[in-house]
Structures are given as structure tokens and as C-alpha cells.
CSV table of C-alpha atoms in Angstrom, one decimal:
chain,number,residue,atom,x,y,z
A,516,GLY,CA,52.8,-84.7,46.1
A,517,ALA,CA,50.1,-82.2,45.8
A,518,GLY,CA,48.4,-84.0,42.9
A,519,VAL,CA,48.2,-87.2,40.9
A,520,SER,CA,51.2,-87.6,38.8
A,521,GLN,CA,51.4,-89.7,35.6
A,522,SER,CA,54.3,-90.7,33.5
A,523,PRO,CA,55.1,-90.7,30.7
A,524,ARG,CA,52.8,-87.9,29.4
A,525,TYR,CA,53.3,-89.0,25.9
A,526,LYS,CA,54.3,-92.4,24.6
A,527,VAL,CA,54.6,-93.5,20.9
A,528,ALA,CA,54.8,-97.3,20.4
A,529,LYS,CA,55.0,-99.5,17.4
A,530,ARG,CA,52.4,-102.0,17.0
A,531,GLY,CA,53.3,-105.1,19.0
A,532,GLN,CA,55.4,-103.3,21.6
A,533,ASP,CA,54.7,-103.5,25.3
A,534,VAL,CA,54.1,-100.3,27.2
A,535,ALA,CA,54.0,-99.4,31.0
A,536,LEU,CA,52.2,-96.3,32.3
A,537,ARG,CA,52.8,-95.2,35.8
A,538,CYS,CA,50.5,-93.4,38.2
A,539,ASP,CA,51.6,-91.7,41.5
A,540,PRO,CA,48.3,-91.0,43.4
A,541,ILE,CA,48.0,-88.4,46.2
A,542,SER,CA,49.7,-89.7,49.3
A,543,GLY,CA,47.3,-91.5,51.5
A,544,HIS,CA,44.6,-92.0,49.0
A,545,VAL,CA,43.0,-95.4,49.4
A,546,SER,CA,41.2,-95.7,46.1
A,547,LEU,CA,42.9,-95.7,42.6
A,548,PHE,CA,41.2,-95.8,39.3
A,549,TRP,CA,42.3,-96.2,35.7
A,550,TYR,CA,40.3,-94.8,32.9
A,551,GLN,CA,40.7,-94.9,29.1
A,552,GLN,CA,39.7,-91.8,27.1
A,553,ALA,CA,39.5,-92.1,23.3
A,554,LEU,CA,39.5,-89.0,21.2
A,555,GLY,CA,36.2,-87.2,21.5
A,556,GLN,CA,34.9,-89.6,24.1
A,557,GLY,CA,34.3,-89.6,27.8
A,558,PRO,CA,36.5,-91.6,30.1
A,559,GLU,CA,35.8,-95.3,30.2
A,560,PHE,CA,36.5,-97.3,33.3
A,561,LEU,CA,39.2,-99.9,33.2
A,562,THR,CA,40.1,-101.0,36.8
A,563,TYR,CA,39.9,-100.0,40.5
A,564,PHE,CA,42.1,-100.6,43.4
A,565,GLN,CA,41.5,-100.2,47.1
A,566,ASN,CA,44.9,-100.1,48.6
A,567,GLU,CA,46.8,-103.0,46.9
A,568,ALA,CA,43.7,-105.0,46.2
A,569,GLN,CA,42.4,-104.9,42.6
A,570,LEU,CA,38.6,-105.1,43.4
A,571,ASP,CA,37.3,-104.4,39.9
A,572,LYS,CA,39.0,-105.1,36.6
A,573,SER,CA,35.7,-105.5,34.6
A,574,GLY,CA,36.7,-102.6,32.2
A,575,LEU,CA,39.9,-104.0,31.0
A,576,PRO,CA,39.3,-104.6,27.3
A,577,SER,CA,41.4,-107.7,26.9
A,578,ASP,CA,44.0,-109.9,28.6
A,579,ARG,CA,46.7,-107.7,27.1
A,580,PHE,CA,45.8,-105.1,29.7
A,581,PHE,CA,47.3,-105.6,33.2
A,582,ALA,CA,47.4,-103.3,36.2
A,583,GLU,CA,49.0,-103.5,39.6
A,584,ARG,CA,49.4,-101.5,42.8
A,585,PRO,CA,51.7,-103.8,44.8
A,586,GLU,CA,52.3,-101.6,47.8
A,587,GLY,CA,49.0,-99.7,47.8
A,588,SER,CA,50.5,-96.5,46.4
A,589,VAL,CA,52.1,-96.3,42.9
A,590,SER,CA,50.2,-98.1,40.2
A,591,THR,CA,51.3,-99.4,36.8
A,592,LEU,CA,49.1,-100.1,33.9
A,593,LYS,CA,50.7,-102.4,31.4
A,594,ILE,CA,49.6,-103.1,27.8
A,595,GLN,CA,51.2,-106.0,26.0
A,596,ARG,CA,51.4,-106.3,22.2
A,597,THR,CA,49.9,-102.9,21.7
A,598,GLN,CA,47.4,-102.5,18.8
A,599,GLN,CA,46.3,-99.4,17.1
A,600,GLU,CA,42.9,-99.4,18.9
A,601,ASP,CA,44.8,-99.0,22.1
A,602,SER,CA,45.7,-95.4,21.2
A,603,ALA,CA,44.0,-93.2,23.8
A,604,VAL,CA,44.7,-91.1,26.8
A,605,TYR,CA,45.0,-93.2,29.9
A,606,LEU,CA,43.8,-91.4,33.0
A,607,CYS,CA,44.6,-92.2,36.6
A,608,ALA,CA,42.5,-91.0,39.5
A,609,SER,CA,42.7,-91.3,43.2
A,610,SER,CA,40.3,-90.7,46.1
A,611,LEU,CA,40.7,-90.5,49.8
A,612,ASP,CA,37.9,-92.9,50.8
A,613,GLY,CA,37.9,-96.6,50.1
A,614,GLY,CA,34.4,-97.4,51.0
A,615,VAL,CA,31.0,-96.3,49.8
A,616,GLY,CA,31.5,-92.6,50.2
A,617,ALA,CA,30.7,-90.0,47.5
A,618,ASN,CA,34.2,-90.4,46.3
A,619,VAL,CA,35.5,-87.2,44.6
A,620,LEU,CA,38.2,-88.3,42.3
A,621,THR,CA,41.4,-86.3,41.7
A,622,PHE,CA,42.6,-87.0,38.1
A,623,GLY,CA,46.1,-86.9,36.8
A,624,ALA,CA,46.8,-85.1,33.4
A,625,GLY,CA,46.9,-88.4,31.7
A,626,SER,CA,49.3,-90.5,29.5
A,627,ARG,CA,48.6,-90.1,25.8
A,628,LEU,CA,49.5,-93.4,24.0
A,629,THR,CA,49.8,-93.4,20.2
A,630,VAL,CA,50.3,-96.8,18.6
A,631,LEU,CA,51.7,-96.7,15.1
B,534,ALA,CA,23.9,-101.0,34.7
B,535,GLN,CA,24.5,-97.2,35.2
B,536,SER,CA,24.7,-94.8,32.3
B,537,VAL,CA,24.8,-91.2,31.6
B,538,ALA,CA,23.7,-89.3,28.5
B,539,GLN,CA,24.9,-85.8,27.5
B,540,PRO,CA,22.7,-85.0,24.5
B,541,GLU,CA,24.6,-82.0,23.2
B,542,ASP,CA,28.1,-82.3,21.7
B,543,GLN,CA,28.6,-78.6,22.0
B,544,VAL,CA,26.9,-75.7,23.6
B,545,ASN,CA,27.5,-72.1,22.5
B,546,VAL,CA,26.6,-69.1,24.6
B,547,ALA,CA,27.5,-65.4,24.7
B,548,GLU,CA,29.5,-64.1,27.7
B,549,GLY,CA,27.1,-62.7,30.3
B,550,ASN,CA,24.3,-65.0,29.4
B,551,PRO,CA,23.1,-67.9,31.4
B,552,LEU,CA,24.3,-71.4,30.4
B,553,THR,CA,22.9,-74.9,30.7
B,554,VAL,CA,24.6,-78.1,30.0
B,555,LYS,CA,22.3,-81.1,29.9
B,556,CYS,CA,22.8,-84.5,31.6
B,557,THR,CA,20.4,-87.4,32.1
B,558,TYR,CA,21.2,-90.6,33.9
B,559,SER,CA,20.0,-94.2,34.4
B,560,VAL,CA,20.7,-96.2,37.6
B,561,SER,CA,19.1,-99.2,39.4
B,562,GLY,CA,19.1,-97.5,42.8
B,563,ASN,CA,19.9,-94.0,44.1
B,564,PRO,CA,22.6,-92.1,42.3
B,565,TYR,CA,25.6,-90.1,43.2
B,566,LEU,CA,26.0,-87.5,40.5
B,567,PHE,CA,29.0,-85.5,39.5
B,568,TRP,CA,30.2,-82.8,37.1
B,569,TYR,CA,33.8,-82.6,36.1
B,570,VAL,CA,35.5,-80.0,33.7
B,571,GLN,CA,38.4,-80.8,31.4
B,572,TYR,CA,40.7,-78.1,30.0
B,573,PRO,CA,43.1,-78.9,27.2
B,574,ASN,CA,46.1,-81.1,28.2
B,575,ARG,CA,44.9,-81.1,31.8
B,576,GLY,CA,43.2,-83.7,34.0
B,577,LEU,CA,39.6,-83.6,34.8
B,578,GLN,CA,38.7,-81.3,37.7
B,579,PHE,CA,35.8,-81.8,40.1
B,580,LEU,CA,33.1,-79.1,40.0
B,581,LEU,CA,30.2,-80.4,42.1
B,582,LYS,CA,28.3,-83.4,43.3
B,583,TYR,CA,24.9,-84.4,44.4
B,584,ILE,CA,24.5,-87.1,47.2
B,585,THR,CA,21.2,-86.4,48.9
B,586,GLY,CA,19.3,-83.5,50.3
B,587,ASP,CA,18.8,-80.1,48.5
B,588,ASN,CA,18.1,-80.7,44.9
B,589,LEU,CA,20.1,-77.6,43.9
B,590,VAL,CA,23.8,-78.1,44.4
B,591,LYS,CA,26.3,-75.3,44.3
B,592,GLY,CA,29.9,-75.9,43.2
B,593,SER,CA,33.1,-74.3,42.1
B,594,TYR,CA,33.4,-71.1,39.9
B,595,GLY,CA,29.7,-70.1,40.3
B,596,PHE,CA,28.4,-73.4,38.8
B,597,GLU,CA,25.3,-75.1,40.1
B,598,ALA,CA,23.3,-78.2,39.2
B,599,GLU,CA,19.8,-79.2,39.8
B,600,PHE,CA,18.9,-82.8,40.5
B,601,ASN,CA,15.5,-83.9,39.2
B,602,LYS,CA,14.6,-87.4,40.2
B,603,SER,CA,11.4,-87.6,38.1
B,604,GLN,CA,13.2,-86.6,34.9
B,605,THR,CA,16.4,-88.4,35.9
B,606,SER,CA,18.3,-85.3,35.1
B,607,PHE,CA,21.2,-83.3,36.6
B,608,HIS,CA,21.7,-80.3,34.4
B,609,LEU,CA,24.7,-78.0,34.9
B,610,LYS,CA,23.9,-74.3,35.1
B,611,LYS,CA,25.6,-70.9,35.6
B,612,PRO,CA,23.8,-67.6,35.8
B,613,SER,CA,26.4,-65.6,33.8
B,614,ALA,CA,28.9,-67.3,31.5
B,615,LEU,CA,32.5,-66.3,31.2
B,616,VAL,CA,34.8,-66.8,28.3
B,617,SER,CA,37.1,-68.7,30.7
B,618,ASP,CA,34.3,-71.2,31.2
B,619,SER,CA,35.0,-72.6,27.8
B,620,ALA,CA,36.0,-76.2,28.3
B,621,LEU,CA,34.8,-79.8,28.1
B,622,TYR,CA,32.3,-80.8,30.7
B,623,PHE,CA,31.5,-84.3,31.8
B,624,CYS,CA,28.6,-85.6,33.8
B,625,ALA,CA,29.2,-88.8,35.9
B,626,VAL,CA,27.1,-91.1,37.9
B,627,ARG,CA,27.7,-93.7,40.6
B,628,ASP,CA,24.9,-96.3,41.2
B,629,LEU,CA,24.5,-97.0,44.9
B,630,HIS,CA,22.4,-100.1,44.2
B,631,ARG,CA,24.0,-103.2,45.4
B,632,GLY,CA,25.3,-105.0,42.4
B,633,GLY,CA,25.1,-101.8,40.4
B,634,GLY,CA,28.3,-100.0,39.2
B,635,GLY,CA,30.3,-100.9,42.2
B,636,ASN,CA,32.6,-98.0,43.3
B,637,LYS,CA,33.3,-96.7,39.8
B,638,LEU,CA,32.0,-93.6,38.2
B,639,THR,CA,30.4,-93.8,34.7
B,640,PHE,CA,31.0,-90.8,32.6
B,641,GLY,CA,29.0,-89.3,29.7
B,642,THR,CA,30.6,-88.4,26.4
B,643,GLY,CA,31.2,-84.8,27.3
B,644,THR,CA,29.8,-81.4,26.2
B,645,GLN,CA,32.1,-78.8,24.6
B,646,LEU,CA,31.1,-75.4,26.0
B,647,LYS,CA,32.1,-72.4,24.0
B,648,VAL,CA,31.6,-69.0,25.5
B,649,GLU,CA,32.0,-66.0,23.0
B,650,LEU,CA,32.4,-62.3,23.6
């Protein structure tokens, strides 16, 4: 597609439920990033993929968070046993290069998660 | 570790006046610096970047930014603001130092720009 597509755009979950957020990056983009943006804050890095390899997951806040990109294109961010503090907008971004270039990220519109 | 500071939560400016949105950064090595803009219910959009070379970088929609190494700043500027420029602006940095931030961008907390008639 022309841009980065994320689904669902809005998700309401009860505390303790598992959720899965999907990201369709721009076709051919090597790098894929997940960020978490809490209300009134800047995006916080969660994890980074280069093709199917997860090269950096240092930003995942707990072992309840899991991300995958099995075929090097679509990625899924899974949150198990959701807590209220997980409420945020989850942003996906992709970039063409996978190396040390000045990667310009193209962001999706985000998935807004509300945990009740 | 790499970090970015945007000291102003909000900047108000009259249409037609120049605007400045401030950003300072901290890295171990040389930085790549970026500005992104976020409109309501939309993803962040790239405005401009500094890699190397000329300290004055020109970007989309008439925006520019000046890299100042001695002051570790990368302020966003526009000579004449428009009401349509009202949005949330984020500065971001990537540390090129080996063992720095890796391939990720670190964002500031954002500055809400409000341009009034």
C-alpha cells in the first residue's frame, strides 16, 4: 500500500485480556519499529525489526509484551494480560533502509488501546 | 544514552509572525536529528532531518531547522506562521556512536504549536 496501515484503530479491552495489534508496513521497507505513545507524551521506543529479525527489544516494558514479524513484512504486537497502564497509542513505523542510514520513518496512524 | 528535550509544552504565535520551536539533544557521538509533526488522529509526518553538512536544513511546508553543535540544539523555525501549522511537533535524535541508541529514534515530549489569526 501507499502508507503504513495499522489495525484496529481503536481497541477497548478489559483488564487481563490479551490483545493483538497489526501493522502493515510499506511494501519493501526493511526496517519496522513499534512505539508506545502515552497521552501527552512523545513516542517511546518498544522494539525494532530488520526484515524478520528482531534486533532490539530493549523498550518492551515487560514480558507481557511480544512482537513478531515472521515473514519480514506484516508485524504483530501482542500484549498479554493487559493492565490499565498499557492504555496508550501504539505506533508502527517503517523505513526503506536497514542499515545505518539516516532512516526517515513513515508512521501509521496508530492503534489506540484503552484498558478498563 | 541518547535523549531529547523540548522545553516548551506549548508555543503560541500570531499568523504571519516567525515561529521557533526549541529542541536540545544529548548523545555520545554524532547525531542524526529529525523533526516530525503530528496532526490529530494522524500519524507522525516527517518534516526535515540533519545528517551532516550545512547547519541550516530546509524541509517541508517552509520549515527549517538550525543545527548548533556547541549548544547541542536543533531548533525548528519558520519565517511566517500559518494557522494550518497548528499541530504537535516532535524533535528526535539518533546517536551514531557505536553502542549508543542503536537504530532507534528517541523522541522528545512534543511541543504544541498554536497559530492564531
